[in-house]
XYZ file of C-alpha atoms in Angstrom:
579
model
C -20.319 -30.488 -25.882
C -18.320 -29.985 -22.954
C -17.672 -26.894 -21.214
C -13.699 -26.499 -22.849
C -15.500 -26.634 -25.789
C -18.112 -23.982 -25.079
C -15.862 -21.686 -23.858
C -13.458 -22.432 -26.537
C -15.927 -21.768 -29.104
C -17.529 -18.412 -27.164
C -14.140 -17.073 -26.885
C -12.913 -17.513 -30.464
C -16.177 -16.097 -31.643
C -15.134 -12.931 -29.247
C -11.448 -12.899 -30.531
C -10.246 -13.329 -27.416
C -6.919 -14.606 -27.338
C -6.330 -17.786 -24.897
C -4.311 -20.433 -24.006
C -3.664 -23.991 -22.040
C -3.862 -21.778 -18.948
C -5.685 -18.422 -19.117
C -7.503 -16.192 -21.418
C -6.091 -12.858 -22.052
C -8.881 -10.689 -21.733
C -7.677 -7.519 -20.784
C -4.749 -8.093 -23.486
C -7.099 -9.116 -26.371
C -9.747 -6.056 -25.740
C -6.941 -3.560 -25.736
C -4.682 -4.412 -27.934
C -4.846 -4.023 -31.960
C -3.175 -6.383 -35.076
C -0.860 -5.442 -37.641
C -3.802 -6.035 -39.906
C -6.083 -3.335 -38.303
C -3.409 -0.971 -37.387
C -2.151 -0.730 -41.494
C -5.517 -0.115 -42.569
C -5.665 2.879 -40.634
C -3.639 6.774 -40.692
C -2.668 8.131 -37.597
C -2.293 11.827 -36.148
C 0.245 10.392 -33.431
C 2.583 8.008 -33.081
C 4.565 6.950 -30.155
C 7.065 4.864 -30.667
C 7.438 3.435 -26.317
C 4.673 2.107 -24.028
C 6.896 1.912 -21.326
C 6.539 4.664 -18.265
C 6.672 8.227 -20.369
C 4.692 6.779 -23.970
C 2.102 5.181 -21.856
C 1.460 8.201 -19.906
C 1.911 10.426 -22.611
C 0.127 9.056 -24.462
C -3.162 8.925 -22.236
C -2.948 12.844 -22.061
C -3.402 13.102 -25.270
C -6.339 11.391 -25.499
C -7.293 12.640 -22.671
C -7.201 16.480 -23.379
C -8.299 15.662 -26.799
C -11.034 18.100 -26.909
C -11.800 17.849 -30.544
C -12.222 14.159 -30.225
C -10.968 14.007 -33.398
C -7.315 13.046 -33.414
C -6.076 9.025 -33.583
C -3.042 7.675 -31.527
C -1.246 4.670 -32.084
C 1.215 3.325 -29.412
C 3.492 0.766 -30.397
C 5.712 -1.198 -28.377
C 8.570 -3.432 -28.912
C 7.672 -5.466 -26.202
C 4.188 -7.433 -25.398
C 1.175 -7.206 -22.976
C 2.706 -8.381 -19.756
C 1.201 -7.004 -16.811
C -1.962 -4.901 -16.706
C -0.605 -3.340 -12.936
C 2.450 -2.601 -10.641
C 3.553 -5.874 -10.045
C 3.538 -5.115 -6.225
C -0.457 -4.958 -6.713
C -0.623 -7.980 -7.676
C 0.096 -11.491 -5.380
C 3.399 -12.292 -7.431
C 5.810 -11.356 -4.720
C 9.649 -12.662 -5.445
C 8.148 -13.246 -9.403
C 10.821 -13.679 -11.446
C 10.597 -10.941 -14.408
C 13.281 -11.887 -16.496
C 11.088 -12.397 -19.375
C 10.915 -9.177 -20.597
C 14.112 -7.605 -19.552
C 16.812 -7.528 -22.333
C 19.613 -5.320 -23.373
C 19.650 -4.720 -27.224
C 22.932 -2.119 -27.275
C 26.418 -2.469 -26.587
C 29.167 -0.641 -24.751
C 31.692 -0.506 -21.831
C 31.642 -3.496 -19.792
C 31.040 -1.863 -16.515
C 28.203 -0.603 -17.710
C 26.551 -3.052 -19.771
C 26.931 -5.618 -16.858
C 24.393 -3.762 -15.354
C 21.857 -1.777 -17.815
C 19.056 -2.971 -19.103
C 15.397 -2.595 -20.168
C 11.576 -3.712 -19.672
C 10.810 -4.628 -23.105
C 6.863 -4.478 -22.130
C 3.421 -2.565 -22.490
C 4.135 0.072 -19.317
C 7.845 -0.695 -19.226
C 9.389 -0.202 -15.705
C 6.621 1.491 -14.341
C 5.332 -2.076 -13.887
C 8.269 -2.882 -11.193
C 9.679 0.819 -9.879
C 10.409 1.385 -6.614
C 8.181 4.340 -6.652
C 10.060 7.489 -5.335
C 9.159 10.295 -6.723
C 10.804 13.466 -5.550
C 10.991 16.816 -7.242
C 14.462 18.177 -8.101
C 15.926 20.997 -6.190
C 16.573 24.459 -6.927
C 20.134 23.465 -7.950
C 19.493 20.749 -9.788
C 17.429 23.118 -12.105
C 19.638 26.011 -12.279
C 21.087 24.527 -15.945
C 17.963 23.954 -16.859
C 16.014 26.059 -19.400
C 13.940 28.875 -17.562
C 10.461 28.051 -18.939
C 10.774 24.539 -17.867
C 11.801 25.689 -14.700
C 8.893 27.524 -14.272
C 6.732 24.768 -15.742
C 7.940 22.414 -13.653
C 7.368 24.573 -10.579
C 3.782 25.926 -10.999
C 0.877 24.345 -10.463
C 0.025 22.566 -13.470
C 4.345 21.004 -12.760
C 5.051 18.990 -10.362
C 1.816 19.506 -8.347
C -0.415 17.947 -10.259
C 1.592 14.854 -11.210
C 2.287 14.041 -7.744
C -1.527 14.343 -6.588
C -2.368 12.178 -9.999
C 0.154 9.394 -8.778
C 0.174 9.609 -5.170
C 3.686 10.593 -4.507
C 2.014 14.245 -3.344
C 0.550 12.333 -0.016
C 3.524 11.421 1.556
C 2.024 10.006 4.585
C -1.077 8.580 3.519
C 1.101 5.043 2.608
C 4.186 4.951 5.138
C 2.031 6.492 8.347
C 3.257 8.815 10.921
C 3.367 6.126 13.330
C 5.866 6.331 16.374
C 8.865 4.873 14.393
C 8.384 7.230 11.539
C 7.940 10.555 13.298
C 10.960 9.419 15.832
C 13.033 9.235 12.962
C 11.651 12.128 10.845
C 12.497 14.261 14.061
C 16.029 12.735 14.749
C 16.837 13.136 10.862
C 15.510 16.554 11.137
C 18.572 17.480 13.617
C 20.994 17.218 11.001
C 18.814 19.837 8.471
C 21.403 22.426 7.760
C 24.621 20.627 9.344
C 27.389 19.651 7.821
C 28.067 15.680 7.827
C 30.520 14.145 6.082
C 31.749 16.641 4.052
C 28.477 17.751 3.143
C 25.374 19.956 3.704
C 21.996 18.010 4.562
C 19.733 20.579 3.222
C 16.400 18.359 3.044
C 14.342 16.269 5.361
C 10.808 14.505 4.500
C 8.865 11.789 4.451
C 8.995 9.577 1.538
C 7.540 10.750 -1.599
C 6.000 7.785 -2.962
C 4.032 7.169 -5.852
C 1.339 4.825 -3.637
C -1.726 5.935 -3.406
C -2.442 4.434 -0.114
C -6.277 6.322 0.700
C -9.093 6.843 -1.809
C -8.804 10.019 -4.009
C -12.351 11.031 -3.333
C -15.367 9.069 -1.935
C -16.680 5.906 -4.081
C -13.116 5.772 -5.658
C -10.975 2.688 -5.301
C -7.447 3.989 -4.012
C -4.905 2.569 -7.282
C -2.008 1.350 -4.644
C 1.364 1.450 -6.538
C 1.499 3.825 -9.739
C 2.221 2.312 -13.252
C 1.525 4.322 -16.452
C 0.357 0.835 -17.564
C -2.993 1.135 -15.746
C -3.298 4.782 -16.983
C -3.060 3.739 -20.464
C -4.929 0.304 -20.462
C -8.225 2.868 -18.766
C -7.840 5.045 -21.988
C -7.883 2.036 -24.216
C -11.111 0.670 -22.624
C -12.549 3.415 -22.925
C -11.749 3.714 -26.525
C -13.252 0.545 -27.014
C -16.275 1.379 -25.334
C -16.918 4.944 -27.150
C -16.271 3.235 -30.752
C -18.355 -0.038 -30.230
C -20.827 0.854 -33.156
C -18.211 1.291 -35.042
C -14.417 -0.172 -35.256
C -13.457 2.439 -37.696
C -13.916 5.231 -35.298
C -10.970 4.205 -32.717
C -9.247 7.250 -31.466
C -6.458 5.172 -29.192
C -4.478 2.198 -30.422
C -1.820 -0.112 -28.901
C 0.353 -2.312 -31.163
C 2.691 -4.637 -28.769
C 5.606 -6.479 -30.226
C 6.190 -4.072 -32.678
C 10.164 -2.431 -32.623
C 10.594 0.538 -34.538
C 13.947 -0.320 -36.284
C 14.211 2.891 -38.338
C 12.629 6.401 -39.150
C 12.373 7.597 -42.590
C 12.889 10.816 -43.715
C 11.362 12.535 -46.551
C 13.488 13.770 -49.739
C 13.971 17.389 -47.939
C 14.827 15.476 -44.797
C 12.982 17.699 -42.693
C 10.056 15.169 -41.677
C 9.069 11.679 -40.707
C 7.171 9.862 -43.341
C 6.934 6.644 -42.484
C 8.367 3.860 -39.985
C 10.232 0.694 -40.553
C 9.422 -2.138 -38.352
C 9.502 -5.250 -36.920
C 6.010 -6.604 -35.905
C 7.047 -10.098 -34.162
C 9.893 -10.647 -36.174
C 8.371 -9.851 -39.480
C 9.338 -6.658 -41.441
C 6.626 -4.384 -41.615
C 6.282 -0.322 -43.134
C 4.423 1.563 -41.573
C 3.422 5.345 -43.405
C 2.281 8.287 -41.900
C 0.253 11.386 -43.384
C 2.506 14.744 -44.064
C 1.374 16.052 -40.442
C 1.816 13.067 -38.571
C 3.256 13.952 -35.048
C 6.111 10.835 -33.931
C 7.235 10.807 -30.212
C 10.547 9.165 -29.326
C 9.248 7.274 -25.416
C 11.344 3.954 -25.953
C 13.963 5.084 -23.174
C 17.248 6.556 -23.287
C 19.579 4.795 -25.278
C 17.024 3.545 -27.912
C 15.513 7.090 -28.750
C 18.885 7.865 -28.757
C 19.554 5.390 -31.646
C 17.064 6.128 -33.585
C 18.247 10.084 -33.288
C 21.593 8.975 -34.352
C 20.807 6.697 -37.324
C 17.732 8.380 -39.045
C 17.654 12.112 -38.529
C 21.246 13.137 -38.598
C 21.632 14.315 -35.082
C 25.166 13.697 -33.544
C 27.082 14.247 -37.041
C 30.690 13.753 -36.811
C 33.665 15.062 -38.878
C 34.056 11.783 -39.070
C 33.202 8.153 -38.069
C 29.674 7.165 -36.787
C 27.305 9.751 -35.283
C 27.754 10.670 -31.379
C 26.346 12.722 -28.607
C 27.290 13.290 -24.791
C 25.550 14.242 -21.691
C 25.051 10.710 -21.051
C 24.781 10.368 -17.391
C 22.585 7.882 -14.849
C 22.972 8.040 -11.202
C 25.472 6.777 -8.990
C 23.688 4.300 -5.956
C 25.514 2.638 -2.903
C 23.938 1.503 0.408
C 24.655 1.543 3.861
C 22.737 -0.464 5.850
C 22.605 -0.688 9.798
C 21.205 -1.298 13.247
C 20.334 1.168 16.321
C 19.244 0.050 19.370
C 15.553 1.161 19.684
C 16.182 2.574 23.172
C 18.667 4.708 21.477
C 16.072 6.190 19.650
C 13.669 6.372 22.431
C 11.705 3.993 21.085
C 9.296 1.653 23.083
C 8.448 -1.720 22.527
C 7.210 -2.818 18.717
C 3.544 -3.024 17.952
C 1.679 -4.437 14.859
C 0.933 -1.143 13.848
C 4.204 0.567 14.325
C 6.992 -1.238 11.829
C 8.410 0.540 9.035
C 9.264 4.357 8.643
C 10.255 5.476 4.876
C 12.235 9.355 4.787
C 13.731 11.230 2.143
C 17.393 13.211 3.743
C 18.781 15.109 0.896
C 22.533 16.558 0.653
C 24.553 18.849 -1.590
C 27.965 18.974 -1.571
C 29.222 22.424 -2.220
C 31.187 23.405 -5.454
C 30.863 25.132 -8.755
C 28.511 23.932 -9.741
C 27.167 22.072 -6.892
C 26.559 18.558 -6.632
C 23.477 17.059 -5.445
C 22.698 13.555 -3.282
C 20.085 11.862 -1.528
C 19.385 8.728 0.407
C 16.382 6.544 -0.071
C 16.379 5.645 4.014
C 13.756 2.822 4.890
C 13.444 1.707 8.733
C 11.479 -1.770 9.828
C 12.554 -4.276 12.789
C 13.603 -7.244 11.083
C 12.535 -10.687 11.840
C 15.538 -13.027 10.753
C 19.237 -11.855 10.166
C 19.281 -11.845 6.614
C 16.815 -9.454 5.650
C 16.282 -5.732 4.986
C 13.975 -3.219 5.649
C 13.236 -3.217 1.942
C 11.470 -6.421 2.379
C 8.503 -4.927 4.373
C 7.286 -2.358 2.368
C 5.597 -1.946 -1.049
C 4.079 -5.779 -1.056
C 0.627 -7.208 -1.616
C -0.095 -9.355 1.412
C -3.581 -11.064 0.466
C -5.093 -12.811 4.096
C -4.569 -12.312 7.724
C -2.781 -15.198 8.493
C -0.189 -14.202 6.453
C -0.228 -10.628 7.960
C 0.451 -11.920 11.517
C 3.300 -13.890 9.849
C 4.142 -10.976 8.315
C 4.064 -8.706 10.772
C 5.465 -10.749 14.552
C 8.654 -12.235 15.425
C 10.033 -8.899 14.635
C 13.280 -8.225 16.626
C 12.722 -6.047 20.216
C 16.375 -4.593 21.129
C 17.289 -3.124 17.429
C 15.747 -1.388 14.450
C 17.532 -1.720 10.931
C 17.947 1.355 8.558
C 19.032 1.481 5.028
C 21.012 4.502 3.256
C 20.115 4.354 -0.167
C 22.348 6.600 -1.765
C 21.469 7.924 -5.022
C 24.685 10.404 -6.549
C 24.061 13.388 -9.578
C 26.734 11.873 -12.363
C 28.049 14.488 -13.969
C 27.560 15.538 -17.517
C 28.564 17.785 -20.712
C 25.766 19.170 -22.336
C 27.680 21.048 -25.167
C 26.900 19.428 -29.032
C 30.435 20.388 -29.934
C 32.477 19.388 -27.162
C 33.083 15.967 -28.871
C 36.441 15.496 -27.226
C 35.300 16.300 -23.840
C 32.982 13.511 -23.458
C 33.860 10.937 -21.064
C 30.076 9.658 -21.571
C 28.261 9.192 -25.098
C 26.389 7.077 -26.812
C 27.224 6.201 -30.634
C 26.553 3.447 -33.721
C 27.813 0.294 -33.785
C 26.245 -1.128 -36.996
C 22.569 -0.858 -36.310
C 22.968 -1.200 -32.395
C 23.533 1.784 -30.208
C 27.275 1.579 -28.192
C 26.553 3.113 -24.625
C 29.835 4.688 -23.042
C 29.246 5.474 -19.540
C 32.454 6.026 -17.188
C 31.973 8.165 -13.956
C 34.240 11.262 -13.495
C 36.666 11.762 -10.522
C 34.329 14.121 -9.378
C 31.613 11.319 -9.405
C 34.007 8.650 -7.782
C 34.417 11.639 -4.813
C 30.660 12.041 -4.419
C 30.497 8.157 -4.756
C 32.739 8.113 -1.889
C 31.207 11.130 0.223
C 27.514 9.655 -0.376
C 29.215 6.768 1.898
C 31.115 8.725 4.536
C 27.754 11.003 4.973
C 25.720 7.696 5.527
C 28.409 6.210 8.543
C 28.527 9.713 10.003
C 24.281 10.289 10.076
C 23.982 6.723 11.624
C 26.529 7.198 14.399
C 24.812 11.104 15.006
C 21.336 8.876 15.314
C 22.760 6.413 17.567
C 24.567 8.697 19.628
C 27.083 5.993 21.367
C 29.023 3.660 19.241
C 27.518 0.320 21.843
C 24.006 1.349 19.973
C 24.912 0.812 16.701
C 26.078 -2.018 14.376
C 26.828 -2.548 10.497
C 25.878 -5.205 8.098
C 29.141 -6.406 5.990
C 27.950 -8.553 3.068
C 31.079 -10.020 2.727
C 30.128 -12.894 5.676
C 26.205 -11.585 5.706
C 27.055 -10.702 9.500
C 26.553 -7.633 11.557
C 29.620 -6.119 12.824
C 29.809 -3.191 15.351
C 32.899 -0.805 12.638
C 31.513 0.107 8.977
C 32.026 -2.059 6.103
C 34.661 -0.978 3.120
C 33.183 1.196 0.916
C 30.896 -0.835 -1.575
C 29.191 0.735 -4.940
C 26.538 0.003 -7.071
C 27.287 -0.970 -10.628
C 27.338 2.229 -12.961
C 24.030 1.533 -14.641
C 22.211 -0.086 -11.662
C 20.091 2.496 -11.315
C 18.762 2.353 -14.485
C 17.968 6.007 -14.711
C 19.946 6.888 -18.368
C 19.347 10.344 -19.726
C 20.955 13.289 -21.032
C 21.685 12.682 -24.440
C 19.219 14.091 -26.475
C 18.992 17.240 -23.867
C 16.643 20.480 -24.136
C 17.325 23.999 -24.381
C 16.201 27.639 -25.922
C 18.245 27.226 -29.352
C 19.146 24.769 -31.398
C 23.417 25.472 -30.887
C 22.862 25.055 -26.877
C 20.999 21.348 -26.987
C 18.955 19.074 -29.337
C 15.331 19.241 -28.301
C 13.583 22.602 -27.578
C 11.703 22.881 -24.325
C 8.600 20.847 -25.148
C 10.974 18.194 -26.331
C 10.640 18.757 -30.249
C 14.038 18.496 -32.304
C 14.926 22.272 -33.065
C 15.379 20.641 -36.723
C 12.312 18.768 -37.317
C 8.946 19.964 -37.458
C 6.661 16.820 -36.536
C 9.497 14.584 -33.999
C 9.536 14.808 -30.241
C 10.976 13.094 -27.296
C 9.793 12.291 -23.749
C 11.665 10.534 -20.833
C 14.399 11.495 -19.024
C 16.905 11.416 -22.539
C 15.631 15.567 -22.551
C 17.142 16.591 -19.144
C 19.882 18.699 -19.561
C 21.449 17.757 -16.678
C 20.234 14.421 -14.385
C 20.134 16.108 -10.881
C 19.883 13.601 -7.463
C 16.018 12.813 -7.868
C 14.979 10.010 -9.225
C 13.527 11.009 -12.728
C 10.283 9.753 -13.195
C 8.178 12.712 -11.534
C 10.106 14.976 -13.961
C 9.780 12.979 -17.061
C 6.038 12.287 -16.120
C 5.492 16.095 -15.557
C 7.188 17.087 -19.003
C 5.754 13.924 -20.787
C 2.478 15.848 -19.820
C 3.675 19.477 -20.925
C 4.667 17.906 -24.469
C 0.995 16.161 -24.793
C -0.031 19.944 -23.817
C 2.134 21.523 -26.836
C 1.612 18.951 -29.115
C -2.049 19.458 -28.694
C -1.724 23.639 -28.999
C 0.067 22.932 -32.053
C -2.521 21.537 -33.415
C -5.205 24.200 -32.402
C -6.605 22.060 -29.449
C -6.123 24.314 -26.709
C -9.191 24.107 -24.740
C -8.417 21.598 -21.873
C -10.623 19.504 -20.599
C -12.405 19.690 -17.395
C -10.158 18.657 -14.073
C -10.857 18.614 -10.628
C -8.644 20.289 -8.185
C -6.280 17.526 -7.063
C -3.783 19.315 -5.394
C-alpha cells in the first residue's frame, strides 16, 4: 500500500475531511454536522460567526462558570480561514469567494456593500483600527452604556485583549513617526478647514505586535476567528471521553432563513434553515437564548420578517437609523527636509496616526482620518502597501524594505465621516435611510443627507489644508490625481468613496432605556422578547466617526455578561490584569 493510501485510510478513519490538495484539519476538528448538531438541545444559539458571534460567542464559554451551558454557532458561510489573512503568506489573495451580497436596494449603495459569508467574517481581512468613540459621539447614547463602555471592564479591556490598547508596540516610535505625531500635534485645538482637530495619537491598531506576557506567542493581526477556533479546541479536548458532553459547537454553511415564533409570539422556538442548500428545522427548548451576530442588514431581516419589529400602517415592515460611514482619501507627498527629516533607514519607514475632527453644530458632527506615512519605492504605490503584511524571509525584507525614495515621504488622509441618522421608531416619513422587505430579501436604502455631503466635502478641504500646514511651502508638497496616476503640485477634485465602501452598516435595530425610544434595550435584548438579542454595530444608536468594531466587540462582551447573569451565572471567571 502506498503512502496516498495510508494516509487516505488514517484520515478517513479520523473523519478528517480532505481533498486532491490538503486536509482540513483544523476545519474537520472544529466543526460539527447537521447530523450531530440535531441530535442535540442547546442553551444558546448564535445565529453569525463573523466578527461579533465569534467573539461573543467565546465569552460565553468562556465565563461559563457553571460549565454547564451548550452553544451552538452557526454560520451561513464555511470554514475559510483559521487567521487574519495578513498572518498568513497570501498577500494580494484574491477573497472573492466568500464575499456576496444577498439584499437589494439603491444602486449607489448596493454597488458597493457587501459581506464575508465565512466562519470569523471580516475580522479575517479588517484593516484593524480600533478607536474608541468620543465624548460626542456618545452623548445620544444610553447612559449605562456610556458608562459601560467607559470603565474598566469597556473599552479597556477589549483593547488590551486585541492589541489596539498598545499603540506603539506595532507602528514604532521611530523618527518618522514621532516627527509626524509632533507636527500633527500642532494643529490639536486649531481650526482647519472649517473644523476643530480635537484629537491626535498614534494608531490604535488591533496588532498585537510584542508578546502579552513571557512564554506567550504575540497573535499579530486580531480576528475573532482565532478567538473562537481556541474555544472550540478546547471543547474538543475537555469532552474527548465523551462526544455527548460538548459545551461549544460550530455549524458552517448553515443560513438561518427564518425565526419562529411561538403561538403567544413572545419567544423563539425553533429556526428554519438552510444547511448547504438543504432545508433543515432546527428546535430549541422554552429557555433557549438566540443572538442576532449575522451583520447589519441580515439581523435586520430577520427582525423585520419574524418578530414583528418595524410594523407599518401599511406595506412591508421598515425601520431607520440606517447609517455607515462616509470615506474619501487624500493622498500626498512632502519633502522629507520639510519635515526635518534625515535620510531613510531600514528601520525608520512607515508612521501610522490617528487626527480626529469635529465640526461644530447641533448636534455635532464627528470625523477622523486614518493617516499612514512610508517612502514609497515606485510611483504607483501607497503607503498602505507597507504596513499590516506577512513578509516570510530576509531576502524579501531587503526587497521590501530599499529602493525607497530619498527627497519625499507619501501620506494618506483616510477620511472616515459620522452619516447621519434618525433613531425615532415612528418617524417613518423622516427616513431618508431604512431598510425594508422585498419578498424574503432585505431592500437596503442608504442616501447621505446634505449635511453628510457637507462633511463629505469638509473631511476633504480639512485634509488639503493639514498637508499644506505640514509642508509649510507649497514647493514641498505635491498631490496624487488618479485620474492620469500622476503627482501634480495643486489638489485633485474632490473624489468620494462609494456610500457603502466602508462597510460599517448599523443603526437599525438601535438600543435605548424603553421600548418607545429604540428596539433593543441596553444589553441588546428586544424590549419585546424575552430570550432574542443582538450584537454588532445594528444596536448603536447613533454610528459616531470610529470605526465600530472596538464598540461592538466591547458590547458583544457586556451582552455575553447579561446573558450569563440572566441565567444565574454571575461569578466570573478568573482574569489577569491586562490593562
Amino acid at each position: 500500500m502506498g503512502i496516498y493510501q495510508t494516509l487516505d485510510r488514517q484520515l478517513k478513519e479520523k473523519g478528517i475531511q480532505h481533498t486532491t490538495f490538503s486536509i482540513d484539519a483544523i476545519g474537520s476538528r472544529i466543526c460539527s454536522s447537521w447530523d450531530t448538531v440535531a441530535a442535540h438541545r442547546f442553551d444558546i444559539v448564535i445565529i453569525g460567526a463573523g466578527m461579533f458571534g465569534a467573539y461573543c460567542a467565546e465569552k460565553l464559554f468562556r465565563r461559563d462558570t457553571s460549565h454547564k451551558l451548550r452553544i451552538l454557532v452557526l454560520d451561513a458561510g464555511p470554514f475559510f480561514l483559521p487567521t487574519h489573512a495578513n498572518n498568513l503568506p497570501l498577500r494580494e489573495m484574491d477573497d472573492g469567494f466568500v464575499w456576496a451580497r444577498p439584499w437589494n436596494g439603491n444602486d449607489d449603495y448596493i454597488k458597493n456593500s457587501s459581506l464575508a459569508f465565512c466562519v470569523g467574517g471580516r475580522s479575517l481581512f479588517w484593516a484593524g483600527w480600533s478607536p474608541k468613540l468620543m465624548p460626542d459621539d456618545l452623548a445620544r447614547w444610553p447612559q449605562a452604556v456610556r458608562d459601560f463602555l467607559n470603565s474598566p471592564a469597556g473599552y479597556d479591556r477589549t483593547a488590551a485583549e486585541i492589541g489596539s490598547g498598545e499603540t506603539t508596540d506595532f507602528i514604532e516610535p521611530t523618527e518618522t513617526h514621532t516627527t509626524l505625531l509632533a507636527a500633527f500635534a500642532h494643529a490639536k485645538g486649531k481650526y482647519s478647514g472649517g473644523a476643530l482637530i480635537d484629537s491626535v495619537e498614534p494608531a490604535p491598531l488591533a496588532v498585537m505586535g510584542g508578546r502579552p506576557t513571557s512564554g506567550v506567542f504575540p497573535f499579530d493581526q486580531f480576528s475573532s476567528a482565532t478567538f473562537l477556533i481556541d474555544a472550540l479546541n478546547q471543547d474538543v479536548n475537555d469532552s474527548a471521553s465523551n462526544p455527548w458532553d460538548r459545551r461549544l459547537m460550530l455549524l458552517p454553511r448553515a443560513e438561518v432563513t427564518g425565526l419562529r415564533l411561538d403561538d403567544k409570539q413572545q419567544a423563539v422556538t425553533s429556526l428554519d434553515l438552510e444547511v448547504a442548500g438543504d432545508p433543515k428545522t432546527l428546535p430549541l427548548g422554552p429557555d433557549t437564548t438566540v443572538i442576532l451576530a449575522n451583520g447589519t442588514i441580515e439581523a435586520t431581516r430577520l427582525a423585520l420578517a419574524h418578530l414583528g419589529v418595524g410594523k407599518q400602517p401599511s406595506g412591508p415592515a421598515k425601520v431607520g437609523n440606517f447609517m455607515a460611514h462616509m470615506a474619501n482619501s487624500v493622498i500626498v507627498r512632502i519633502r522629507r527636509s520639510a519635515l526635518g527629516l534625515d535620510k531613510v533607514n531600514k528601520l525608520d519607514q512607515v508612521a501610522a496616526l490617528l487626527v480626529r475632527g469635529v465640526v461644530p453644530g447641533a448636534p455635532t458632527r464627528r470625523f477622523h482620518y486614518q493617516v499612514v506615512a512610508a517612502n514609497l519605492q515606485k510611483k504607483e504605490q501607497t503607503p498602505w502597501a507597507f504596513v499590516m503584511r506577512l513578509i516570510p524571509d530576509i531576502d524579501e525584507l531587503d526587497r521590501f524594505i530599499t529602493g525607497r525614495d530619498e527627497t519625499w515621504i507619501s501620506l494618506v488622509f483616510r477620511g472616515i465621516g459620522e452619516m447621519e441618522g434618525d433613531p425615532r421608531p415612528n418617524a417613518a416619513n423622516a427616513w431618508k435611510s431604512w431598510i425594508s422587505l422585498e419578498d424574503d430579501r432585505a431592500y437596503a436604502n442608504l442616501i447621505p443627507s446634505a449635511k453628510d455631503d457637507l462633511l463629505w466635502t469638509t473631511m476633504y478641504n480639512v485634509a488639503i489644508e493639514l498637508a499644506n500646514k505640514l509642508a509649510g511651502n507649497p514647493k514641498d508638497l505635491e498631490y496624487w490625481w488618479w485620474s492620469d496616476k500622476d503627482w501634480h503640485p495643486e489638489p485633485p477634485p474632490e473624489s468620494r468613496d462609494g456610500i457603502g465602501s466602508s462597510q460599517h452598516e448599523g443603526g437599525t435595530l438601535f438600543m435605548g432605556q424603553d421600548r418607545k425610544s429604540s428596539i433593543t434595550d441596553t444589553d441588546g435584548k428586544f424590549h419585546h422578547l424575552p430570550n432574542v438579542y443582538v450584537v454588532g454595530p445594528a444596536v448603536f444608536p447613533t454610528i459616531g466617526d470610529a470605526n465600530p468594531s472596538l464598540t461592538g466587540l466591547t458590547l458583544a462582551r457586556g451582552t455575553a455578561v447579561a446573558i450569563l447573569k440572566a441565567r444565574g451565572i454571575t461569578r466570573p471567571p478568573p482574569q489577569p490584569d491586562l490593562a
